Tab-separated table of C-alpha atoms and ligand atoms in Angstrom:
chain	number	residue	atom	x	y	z
A	1	UNK	CA	0.000	0.000	0.000
A	2	UNK	CA	1.310	3.472	-0.908
A	3	UNK	CA	0.531	6.119	1.712
A	4	UNK	CA	1.131	9.698	0.605
A	5	UNK	CA	0.946	12.594	3.044
A	6	UNK	CA	0.088	15.916	1.454
A	7	UNK	CA	-0.106	19.259	3.227
A	8	UNK	CA	0.432	22.947	2.626
A	9	UNK	CA	1.964	25.175	5.297
A	10	UNK	CA	3.027	28.748	5.820
A	11	UNK	CA	6.719	29.615	6.060
A	12	UNK	CA	6.416	29.375	9.843
A	13	UNK	CA	4.807	25.928	9.784
A	14	UNK	CA	1.062	26.664	10.134
A	15	UNK	CA	-1.680	24.757	8.303
A	16	UNK	CA	-4.235	27.534	8.597
A	17	UNK	CA	-4.914	30.733	10.530
A	18	UNK	CA	-7.061	30.781	13.679
A	19	UNK	CA	-9.887	32.952	12.305
A	20	UNK	CA	-13.180	31.064	12.314
A	21	UNK	CA	-14.925	30.711	8.987
A	22	UNK	CA	-11.951	32.005	7.023
A	23	UNK	CA	-9.842	29.450	5.185
A	24	UNK	CA	-6.228	30.401	4.526
A	25	UNK	CA	-5.203	29.713	0.931
A	26	UNK	CA	-1.638	28.446	0.949
A	27	UNK	CA	-1.231	26.760	-2.455
A	28	UNK	CA	-0.493	28.626	-5.674
A	29	UNK	CA	-2.733	27.727	-8.665
A	30	UNK	CA	0.177	25.696	-10.091
A	31	UNK	CA	0.470	23.757	-6.829
A	32	UNK	CA	-3.301	23.121	-6.731
A	33	UNK	CA	-3.166	21.593	-10.189
A	34	UNK	CA	-0.327	19.289	-9.134
A	35	UNK	CA	-2.179	18.263	-5.938
A	36	UNK	CA	-5.314	17.500	-7.933
A	37	UNK	CA	-3.389	15.335	-10.411
A	38	UNK	CA	-1.833	13.423	-7.519
A	39	UNK	CA	-5.258	12.994	-5.887
A	40	UNK	CA	-6.615	11.586	-9.120
A	41	UNK	CA	-3.895	8.899	-9.059
A	42	UNK	CA	-5.068	7.705	-5.641
A	43	UNK	CA	-7.823	5.283	-4.664
A	44	UNK	CA	-8.741	7.194	-1.502
A	45	UNK	CA	-8.237	10.466	0.327
A	46	UNK	CA	-8.306	10.685	4.132
A	47	UNK	CA	-8.865	13.696	6.410
A	48	UNK	CA	-9.612	14.319	10.083
A	49	UNK	CA	-13.110	15.261	11.273
A	50	UNK	CA	-12.084	18.767	12.280
A	51	UNK	CA	-11.076	19.529	8.693
A	52	UNK	CA	-14.539	18.443	7.514
A	53	UNK	CA	-16.229	20.505	10.255
A	54	UNK	CA	-14.149	23.643	9.716
A	55	UNK	CA	-13.430	23.697	5.973
A	56	UNK	CA	-16.371	21.718	4.531
A	57	UNK	CA	-14.164	20.443	1.662
A	58	UNK	CA	-15.761	18.593	-1.279
A	59	UNK	CA	-12.595	16.594	-2.141
A	60	UNK	CA	-13.858	15.638	-5.577
A	61	UNK	CA	-11.985	15.397	-8.871
A	62	UNK	CA	-13.157	18.463	-10.803
A	63	UNK	CA	-10.912	18.359	-13.866
A	64	UNK	CA	-12.916	16.616	-16.645
A	65	UNK	CA	-9.713	15.205	-18.171
A	66	UNK	CA	-8.659	13.598	-14.901
A	67	UNK	CA	-12.181	12.184	-14.470
A	68	UNK	CA	-12.072	10.760	-17.991
A	69	UNK	CA	-8.658	9.245	-17.381
A	70	UNK	CA	-9.853	7.528	-14.205
A	71	UNK	CA	-12.922	6.155	-15.963
A	72	UNK	CA	-10.742	4.880	-18.832
A	73	UNK	CA	-8.639	3.038	-16.217
A	74	UNK	CA	-11.788	1.286	-14.989
A	75	UNK	CA	-12.018	3.359	-11.786
A	76	UNK	CA	-14.759	5.632	-10.488
A	77	UNK	CA	-14.451	9.275	-11.597
A	78	UNK	CA	-14.131	10.348	-7.944
A	79	UNK	CA	-11.963	8.823	-5.279
A	80	UNK	CA	-13.105	7.190	-2.052
A	81	UNK	CA	-13.303	9.736	0.790
A	82	UNK	CA	-12.359	8.703	4.306
A	83	UNK	CA	-12.834	10.696	7.503
A	84	UNK	CA	-11.458	9.840	10.944
A	85	UNK	CA	-13.773	10.943	13.736
A	86	UNK	CA	-13.478	9.555	17.261
A	87	UNK	CA	-16.744	11.259	18.245
A	88	UNK	CA	-18.615	10.319	15.050
A	89	UNK	CA	-19.853	13.910	14.943
A	90	UNK	CA	-19.603	14.897	11.309
A	91	UNK	CA	-22.470	16.469	9.450
A	92	UNK	CA	-24.027	14.144	6.847
A	93	UNK	CA	-25.045	17.298	4.956
A	94	UNK	CA	-21.425	18.475	4.533
A	95	UNK	CA	-19.963	18.464	1.036
A	96	UNK	CA	-17.709	15.572	2.041
A	97	UNK	CA	-20.832	13.355	1.973
A	98	UNK	CA	-23.070	15.111	-0.519
A	99	UNK	CA	-20.575	15.652	-3.346
A	100	UNK	CA	-18.753	13.131	-5.534
A	101	UNK	CA	-19.601	9.662	-6.740
A	102	UNK	CA	-16.944	7.773	-4.759
A	103	UNK	CA	-17.607	5.754	-1.605
A	104	UNK	CA	-17.555	7.680	1.701
A	105	UNK	CA	-16.122	6.011	4.791
A	106	UNK	CA	-16.181	7.094	8.455
A	107	UNK	CA	-13.758	5.589	10.992
A	108	UNK	CA	-15.038	6.146	14.511
A	109	UNK	CA	-14.725	4.864	18.062
A	110	UNK	CA	-18.333	5.545	18.963
A	111	UNK	CA	-21.834	5.617	17.572
A	112	UNK	CA	-22.879	7.741	14.644
A	113	UNK	CA	-26.253	9.186	13.701
A	114	UNK	CA	-28.544	6.925	11.611
A	115	UNK	CA	-28.432	9.591	8.873
A	116	UNK	CA	-24.617	9.339	8.704
A	117	UNK	CA	-24.840	5.544	8.341
A	118	UNK	CA	-27.106	6.077	5.338
A	119	UNK	CA	-24.579	8.208	3.448
A	120	UNK	CA	-21.337	6.469	4.462
A	121	UNK	CA	-19.784	3.133	5.342
A	122	UNK	CA	-19.154	3.393	9.078
A	123	UNK	CA	-16.297	1.422	10.612
A	124	UNK	CA	-16.299	1.475	14.402
A	125	UNK	CA	-13.250	0.315	16.360
A	126	UNK	CA	-12.379	0.676	20.077
A	127	UNK	CA	-9.236	2.565	19.072
A	128	UNK	CA	-8.169	4.291	15.866
A	129	UNK	CA	-4.553	3.971	14.790
A	130	UNK	CA	-3.008	4.682	11.410
A	131	UNK	CA	-2.003	1.020	11.040
A	132	UNK	CA	-5.499	-0.245	11.906
A	133	UNK	CA	-7.145	2.189	9.491
A	134	UNK	CA	-4.793	1.211	6.677
A	135	UNK	CA	-5.429	-2.506	7.252
A	136	UNK	CA	-9.194	-1.896	6.836
A	137	UNK	CA	-8.694	0.240	3.726
A	138	UNK	CA	-6.422	-2.400	2.192
A	139	UNK	CA	-9.212	-4.926	2.738
A	140	UNK	CA	-11.546	-2.573	0.850
A	141	UNK	CA	-9.209	-2.646	-2.151
A	142	UNK	CA	-7.405	0.656	-1.536
A	143	UNK	CA	-3.840	0.535	-2.817
A	144	UNK	CA	-2.884	4.237	-2.818
A	145	UNK	CA	-4.168	6.695	-0.250
A	146	UNK	CA	-3.544	10.394	0.243
A	147	UNK	CA	-3.596	11.775	3.808
A	148	UNK	CA	-4.505	15.465	3.650
A	149	UNK	CA	-4.610	16.559	7.300
A	150	UNK	CA	-5.309	18.365	9.516
A	151	UNK	CA	-2.762	18.533	12.231
A	152	UNK	CA	-4.025	15.755	14.546
A	153	UNK	CA	-4.420	13.327	11.691
A	154	UNK	CA	-1.025	14.109	10.165
A	155	UNK	CA	0.545	13.754	13.624
A	156	UNK	CA	-0.935	10.274	14.009
A	157	UNK	CA	0.478	9.042	10.688
A	158	UNK	CA	3.868	10.704	11.119
A	159	UNK	CA	4.241	9.595	14.743
A	160	UNK	CA	3.258	6.016	13.956
A	161	UNK	CA	5.718	6.116	10.999
A	162	UNK	CA	2.897	4.880	8.796
A	163	UNK	CA	3.519	6.639	5.495
A	164	UNK	CA	5.697	6.297	2.408
A	165	UNK	CA	5.940	9.732	0.796
A	166	UNK	CA	5.252	13.257	1.976
A	167	UNK	CA	4.520	16.208	-0.286
A	168	UNK	CA	4.856	19.461	1.619
A	169	UNK	CA	3.926	22.736	-0.088
A	170	UNK	CA	5.358	25.861	1.558
A	171	UNK	CA	3.726	29.224	0.902
A	172	UNK	CA	5.599	32.545	1.217
A	173	UNK	CA	3.250	33.620	4.020
A	174	UNK	CA	3.882	34.150	7.742
A	175	UNK	CA	0.870	33.317	9.946
A	176	UNK	CA	2.597	34.148	13.244
A	177	UNK	CA	-0.413	33.158	15.365
A	178	UNK	CA	0.136	30.579	18.079
A	179	UNK	CA	-3.591	29.723	18.183
A	180	UNK	CA	-3.450	28.479	14.580
A	181	UNK	CA	-2.963	24.739	13.820
A	182	UNK	CA	0.610	23.712	13.129
A	183	UNK	CA	1.692	20.951	10.748
A	184	UNK	CA	2.007	18.517	13.674
A	185	UNK	CA	1.316	18.417	17.402
A	186	UNK	CA	4.146	18.267	19.962
A	187	UNK	CA	5.857	14.886	20.139
A	188	UNK	CA	8.703	12.779	18.806
A	189	UNK	CA	8.878	12.133	15.080
A	190	UNK	CA	11.520	10.131	13.215
A	191	UNK	CA	13.728	11.955	10.681
A	192	UNK	CA	12.775	11.828	6.984
A	193	UNK	CA	14.760	11.956	3.742
A	194	UNK	CA	14.340	14.830	1.300
A	195	UNK	CA	14.305	13.504	-2.273
A	196	UNK	CA	13.097	16.416	-4.434
A	197	UNK	CA	12.342	20.140	-4.319
A	198	UNK	CA	10.382	22.138	-6.891
A	199	UNK	CA	8.964	25.635	-7.369
A	200	UNK	CA	5.335	25.764	-8.504
A	201	UNK	CA	4.464	29.424	-8.962
A	202	UNK	CA	4.999	31.051	-5.567
A	203	UNK	CA	4.909	27.719	-3.726
A	204	UNK	CA	7.983	25.639	-2.878
A	205	UNK	CA	7.237	21.934	-2.786
A	206	UNK	CA	9.391	19.507	-0.832
A	207	UNK	CA	9.118	15.749	-1.359
A	208	UNK	CA	10.218	13.374	1.390
A	209	UNK	CA	10.291	9.591	1.722
A	210	UNK	CA	10.010	7.509	4.846
A	211	UNK	CA	13.073	5.337	5.118
A	212	UNK	CA	12.509	4.229	8.707
A	213	UNK	CA	13.168	0.558	9.277
A	214	UNK	CA	9.587	0.135	10.542
A	215	UNK	CA	8.083	1.265	7.231
A	216	UNK	CA	10.487	-0.899	5.247
A	217	UNK	CA	9.547	-3.845	7.478
A	218	UNK	CA	5.788	-3.188	7.025
A	219	UNK	CA	6.138	-3.155	3.248
A	220	UNK	CA	8.056	-6.438	3.157
A	221	UNK	CA	5.540	-8.002	5.548
A	222	UNK	CA	2.692	-6.932	3.255
A	223	UNK	CA	4.530	-8.607	0.413
A	224	UNK	CA	4.906	-11.775	2.520
A	225	UNK	CA	1.128	-11.747	3.090
A	226	UNK	CA	0.638	-11.405	-0.665
A	227	UNK	CA	2.994	-14.377	-1.210
A	228	UNK	CA	1.096	-16.480	1.332
A	229	UNK	CA	-2.067	-16.109	-0.730
A	230	UNK	CA	-0.438	-18.268	-3.406
A	231	UNK	CA	-0.274	-21.318	-1.100
A	232	UNK	CA	-2.630	-24.190	-1.641
A	233	UNK	CA	-4.709	-24.411	1.559
A	234	UNK	CA	-4.208	-27.936	2.919
A	235	UNK	CA	-5.047	-29.121	6.461
A	236	UNK	CA	-1.549	-30.345	7.368
A	237	UNK	CA	0.318	-27.052	6.917
A	238	UNK	CA	-0.066	-23.316	7.401
A	239	UNK	CA	-0.150	-21.050	4.369
A	240	UNK	CA	2.917	-18.881	4.933
A	241	UNK	CA	4.602	-16.295	2.734
A	242	UNK	CA	8.154	-14.991	3.042
A	243	UNK	CA	10.610	-12.505	1.592
A	244	UNK	CA	14.357	-12.689	2.105
A	245	UNK	CA	16.309	-9.444	1.726
A	246	UNK	CA	20.092	-9.630	1.624
A	247	UNK	CA	22.363	-6.953	3.046
A	248	UNK	CA	23.080	-5.672	-0.476
A	249	UNK	CA	19.352	-5.346	-1.212
A	250	UNK	CA	18.634	-8.490	-3.239
A	251	UNK	CA	15.093	-9.795	-2.666
A	252	UNK	CA	13.800	-13.370	-2.867
A	253	UNK	CA	10.167	-14.421	-2.377
A	254	UNK	CA	8.768	-17.756	-1.279
A	255	UNK	CA	5.632	-19.452	-0.080
A	256	UNK	CA	4.885	-22.758	1.586
A	257	UNK	CA	4.753	-25.659	-0.850
A	258	UNK	CA	5.980	-23.546	-3.765
A	259	UNK	CA	8.318	-26.178	-5.246
A	260	UNK	CA	7.598	-29.192	-2.988
A	261	UNK	CA	4.664	-29.813	-0.613
A	262	UNK	CA	6.886	-30.111	2.495
A	263	UNK	CA	8.914	-26.927	1.867
A	264	UNK	CA	8.308	-23.972	4.160
A	265	UNK	CA	8.132	-20.397	2.872
A	266	UNK	CA	11.440	-19.244	4.410
A	267	UNK	CA	13.123	-22.342	3.007
A	268	UNK	CA	11.817	-21.608	-0.506
A	269	UNK	CA	13.115	-18.021	-0.355
A	270	UNK	CA	16.499	-19.136	1.027
A	271	UNK	CA	16.840	-21.818	-1.681
A	272	UNK	CA	16.236	-19.212	-4.402
A	273	UNK	CA	18.800	-16.869	-2.858
A	274	UNK	CA	21.422	-19.620	-2.654
A	275	UNK	CA	20.732	-20.678	-6.249
A	276	UNK	CA	21.324	-17.046	-7.302
A	277	UNK	CA	24.669	-17.009	-5.466
A	278	UNK	CA	23.507	-14.445	-2.862
A	279	UNK	CA	25.416	-13.925	0.371
A	280	UNK	CA	22.891	-14.488	3.180
A	281	UNK	CA	25.067	-13.242	6.046
A	282	UNK	CA	23.387	-10.239	7.660
A	283	UNK	CA	20.158	-10.717	5.624
A	284	UNK	CA	16.601	-10.108	6.931
A	285	UNK	CA	13.871	-12.696	6.568
A	286	UNK	CA	10.214	-11.640	6.604
A	287	UNK	CA	7.501	-14.223	7.152
A	288	UNK	CA	3.832	-14.095	7.960
A	289	UNK	CA	4.145	-16.668	10.784
A	290	UNK	CA	7.030	-17.184	13.224
A	291	UNK	CA	9.806	-19.405	11.787
A	292	UNK	CA	9.350	-22.985	13.003
A	293	UNK	CA	11.457	-24.801	15.614
A	294	UNK	CA	9.726	-28.170	15.337
A	295	UNK	CA	9.031	-30.074	12.178
A	296	UNK	CA	8.018	-33.596	11.254
A	297	UNK	CA	8.827	-33.545	7.532
A	298	UNK	CA	12.536	-32.614	7.730
A	299	UNK	CA	15.313	-32.599	10.343
A	300	UNK	CA	16.270	-28.925	9.853
A	301	UNK	CA	13.742	-26.309	10.989
A	302	UNK	CA	13.397	-22.805	9.521
A	303	UNK	CA	15.004	-21.333	12.663
A	304	UNK	CA	17.985	-23.706	12.175
A	305	UNK	CA	18.249	-22.621	8.533
A	306	UNK	CA	18.201	-18.946	9.526
A	307	UNK	CA	20.996	-19.517	12.042
A	308	UNK	CA	23.073	-21.705	9.711
A	309	UNK	CA	23.091	-19.019	7.004
A	310	UNK	CA	23.931	-16.116	9.327
A	311	UNK	CA	20.620	-14.272	8.741
A	312	UNK	CA	20.559	-11.464	11.318
A	313	UNK	CA	16.933	-10.233	11.380
A	314	UNK	CA	13.672	-12.171	11.493
A	315	UNK	CA	10.464	-10.141	11.139
A	316	UNK	CA	7.023	-11.685	11.294
A	317	UNK	CA	3.373	-10.966	12.069
A	318	UNK	CA	2.133	-13.694	14.428
A	319	UNK	CA	3.562	-16.409	16.643
A	320	UNK	CA	2.893	-19.892	15.321
A	321	UNK	CA	-0.395	-21.159	16.801
A	322	UNK	CA	-0.035	-24.446	18.709
A	323	UNK	CA	-2.437	-26.443	16.518
A	324	UNK	CA	0.185	-28.357	14.495
A	325	UNK	CA	3.365	-28.072	16.582
A	326	UNK	CA	4.733	-26.192	19.591
A	327	UNK	CA	7.196	-23.725	18.117
A	328	UNK	CA	9.292	-21.121	19.818
A	329	UNK	CA	11.157	-19.369	17.028
A	330	UNK	CA	11.229	-16.096	18.968
A	331	UNK	CA	13.328	-17.406	21.853
A	332	UNK	CA	15.514	-19.706	19.783
A	333	UNK	CA	16.467	-16.941	17.343
A	334	UNK	CA	16.767	-14.170	19.936
A	335	UNK	CA	18.924	-16.370	22.209
A	336	UNK	CA	21.267	-16.932	19.258
A	337	UNK	CA	21.626	-13.169	18.675
A	338	UNK	CA	19.151	-12.727	15.784
A	339	UNK	CA	17.126	-9.486	15.981
A	340	UNK	CA	13.503	-10.611	16.215
A	341	UNK	CA	10.783	-8.101	15.326
A	342	UNK	CA	7.067	-8.874	15.637
A	343	UNK	CA	4.743	-6.460	13.794
A	344	UNK	CA	1.146	-7.538	14.470
A	345	UNK	CA	-0.525	-5.044	12.092
A	346	UNK	CA	-1.486	-7.712	9.530
A	347	UNK	CA	-2.512	-10.399	12.048
A	348	UNK	CA	-6.153	-10.600	10.956
A	349	UNK	CA	-5.198	-11.112	7.315
A	350	UNK	CA	-2.693	-13.827	8.245
A	351	UNK	CA	-5.272	-15.615	10.412
A	352	UNK	CA	-7.917	-15.404	7.696
A	353	UNK	CA	-5.515	-16.899	5.137
A	354	UNK	CA	-5.031	-19.772	7.590
A	355	UNK	CA	-8.717	-20.235	8.385
A	356	UNK	CA	-8.471	-23.771	6.896
A	357	UNK	CA	-6.568	-24.735	10.101
A	358	UNK	CA	-7.506	-22.057	12.607
A	359	UNK	CA	-11.218	-21.696	11.786
A	360	UNK	CA	-12.967	-18.334	11.378
A	361	UNK	CA	-11.487	-15.224	13.040
B	1	NAP	N1	-3.002	23.282	4.899
B	1	NAP	C1	-3.369	22.045	4.717
B	1	NAP	O1	-2.789	21.299	3.926
B	1	NAP	C2	-4.510	21.517	5.530
B	1	NAP	C3	-5.099	20.282	5.203
B	1	NAP	C4	-6.139	19.803	5.994
B	1	NAP	C5	-6.574	20.559	7.064
B	1	NAP	N2	-5.984	21.749	7.354
B	1	NAP	C6	-6.412	22.549	8.520
B	1	NAP	O2	-6.208	21.788	9.699
B	1	NAP	C7	-7.119	22.257	10.684
B	1	NAP	C8	-7.750	21.050	11.346
B	1	NAP	O3	-6.742	20.297	11.976
B	1	NAP	P1	-7.002	19.548	13.349
B	1	NAP	O4	-5.710	19.004	13.834
B	1	NAP	O5	-7.777	20.437	14.249
B	1	NAP	O6	-7.999	18.411	12.949
B	1	NAP	P2	-8.037	17.125	11.981
B	1	NAP	O7	-6.785	16.346	12.033
B	1	NAP	O8	-8.593	17.545	10.669
B	1	NAP	O9	-9.188	16.340	12.735
B	1	NAP	C9	-8.999	15.979	14.073
B	1	NAP	C10	-10.118	15.079	14.468
B	1	NAP	O10	-9.997	13.841	13.766
B	1	NAP	C11	-10.370	12.774	14.617
B	1	NAP	N3	-9.196	11.962	14.889
B	1	NAP	C12	-7.961	12.088	14.354
B	1	NAP	N4	-7.161	11.113	14.813
B	1	NAP	C13	-7.916	10.354	15.646
B	1	NAP	C14	-7.677	9.181	16.431
B	1	NAP	N5	-6.491	8.588	16.462
B	1	NAP	N6	-8.700	8.677	17.154
B	1	NAP	C15	-9.919	9.251	17.158
B	1	NAP	N7	-10.204	10.372	16.439
B	1	NAP	C16	-9.210	10.898	15.693
B	1	NAP	C17	-10.946	13.417	15.868
B	1	NAP	O11	-12.293	13.633	15.526
B	1	NAP	P3	-13.481	13.917	16.570
B	1	NAP	O12	-13.228	15.300	17.098
B	1	NAP	O13	-14.714	13.828	15.750
B	1	NAP	O14	-13.377	12.879	17.647
B	1	NAP	C18	-10.137	14.696	15.921
B	1	NAP	O15	-10.686	15.691	16.726
B	1	NAP	C19	-8.114	23.161	9.979
B	1	NAP	O16	-7.784	24.511	10.279
B	1	NAP	C20	-7.866	22.876	8.512
B	1	NAP	O17	-8.123	24.022	7.705
B	1	NAP	C21	-4.992	22.254	6.599
């Protein structure tokens, strides 16, 4: 999934002024056109509830050429609109809901009015996190999403490191008003890498990418989940997907049973890497389920293989359930000095893919 953050700020880092009912225009016309083209490339756009309440944005694709292009690509002319609202208090009469042909989605932690449920798909969760929201959107077929603010929403995505690219437009305006919303709330944010700068009329646009290890890990885990979908679901083995990434950036995919029914996903990826002459020392292995430490079909387990080849990082989504064997890859690998990282964000998908053994989730 590609997550793009897009925001416009003043030279002193404000997203808006503090005057009620008056929206501060920060983008030049040239920048607006570029933002609209980028929006039209996306499947969904996401904003916080306060932005809907204060700005009443329509967030539709107005340019007839962009609409035509989307239709020609087999997509809807408008993109899906998503709003995050803990309180569920967003007006069903706002342009967000009344304009545009795309699906409207509300993420909330509470109840919403019956009228809101009529105009939008409402997803209620006890807690809203960027990872949880993205998992749901992925399920709904969203592959590229644009996060357009405001401050609280941007803070959540940036703090949770859950983004790939950021497009930041900077206007030659000083707001100088401490009551106005800033780009992000106070907190700790990881550093980002600047990859491009451009001048669009009077607006400077900076493009950043997220190179944090967490984001890299999430992307490879998503790919492992994709690989696991290629497994044939049989009762005697889990459907597992894996990706092996060597220190010099070579990537090898695998899934359980890919070349022989008894082969595990990590084993398939390692075999491909060895056949290609790759050096596995210091590599990272990503798998949807914890590497095994007990196995009936072969003497060497996946954890043994990882240790034998000097792989230094093992990243996975869920511990192996105890239905088929009692594995403890975490302790075995960690005790031997391998860095073990568990990222549970895709747990539900992994469990669903293994419903043939684990039952419904
Ligand atoms: N310049 C730009 O590019 C740009 C873009 C967008 C917006 N803005 C500006 O940004 C300002 C609004 O920013 P803002 O920070 O006040 O609001 P916001 O991020 O638009 O919305 C905040 C609201 O979103 C919901 N929310 C966000 N994260 C949540 C979470 N983890 N759990 C539950 N609810 C969550 C809550 O809704 P509930 O209150 O309903 O619980 C929260 O109050 C406006 O002035 C707008 O003009 C500027």
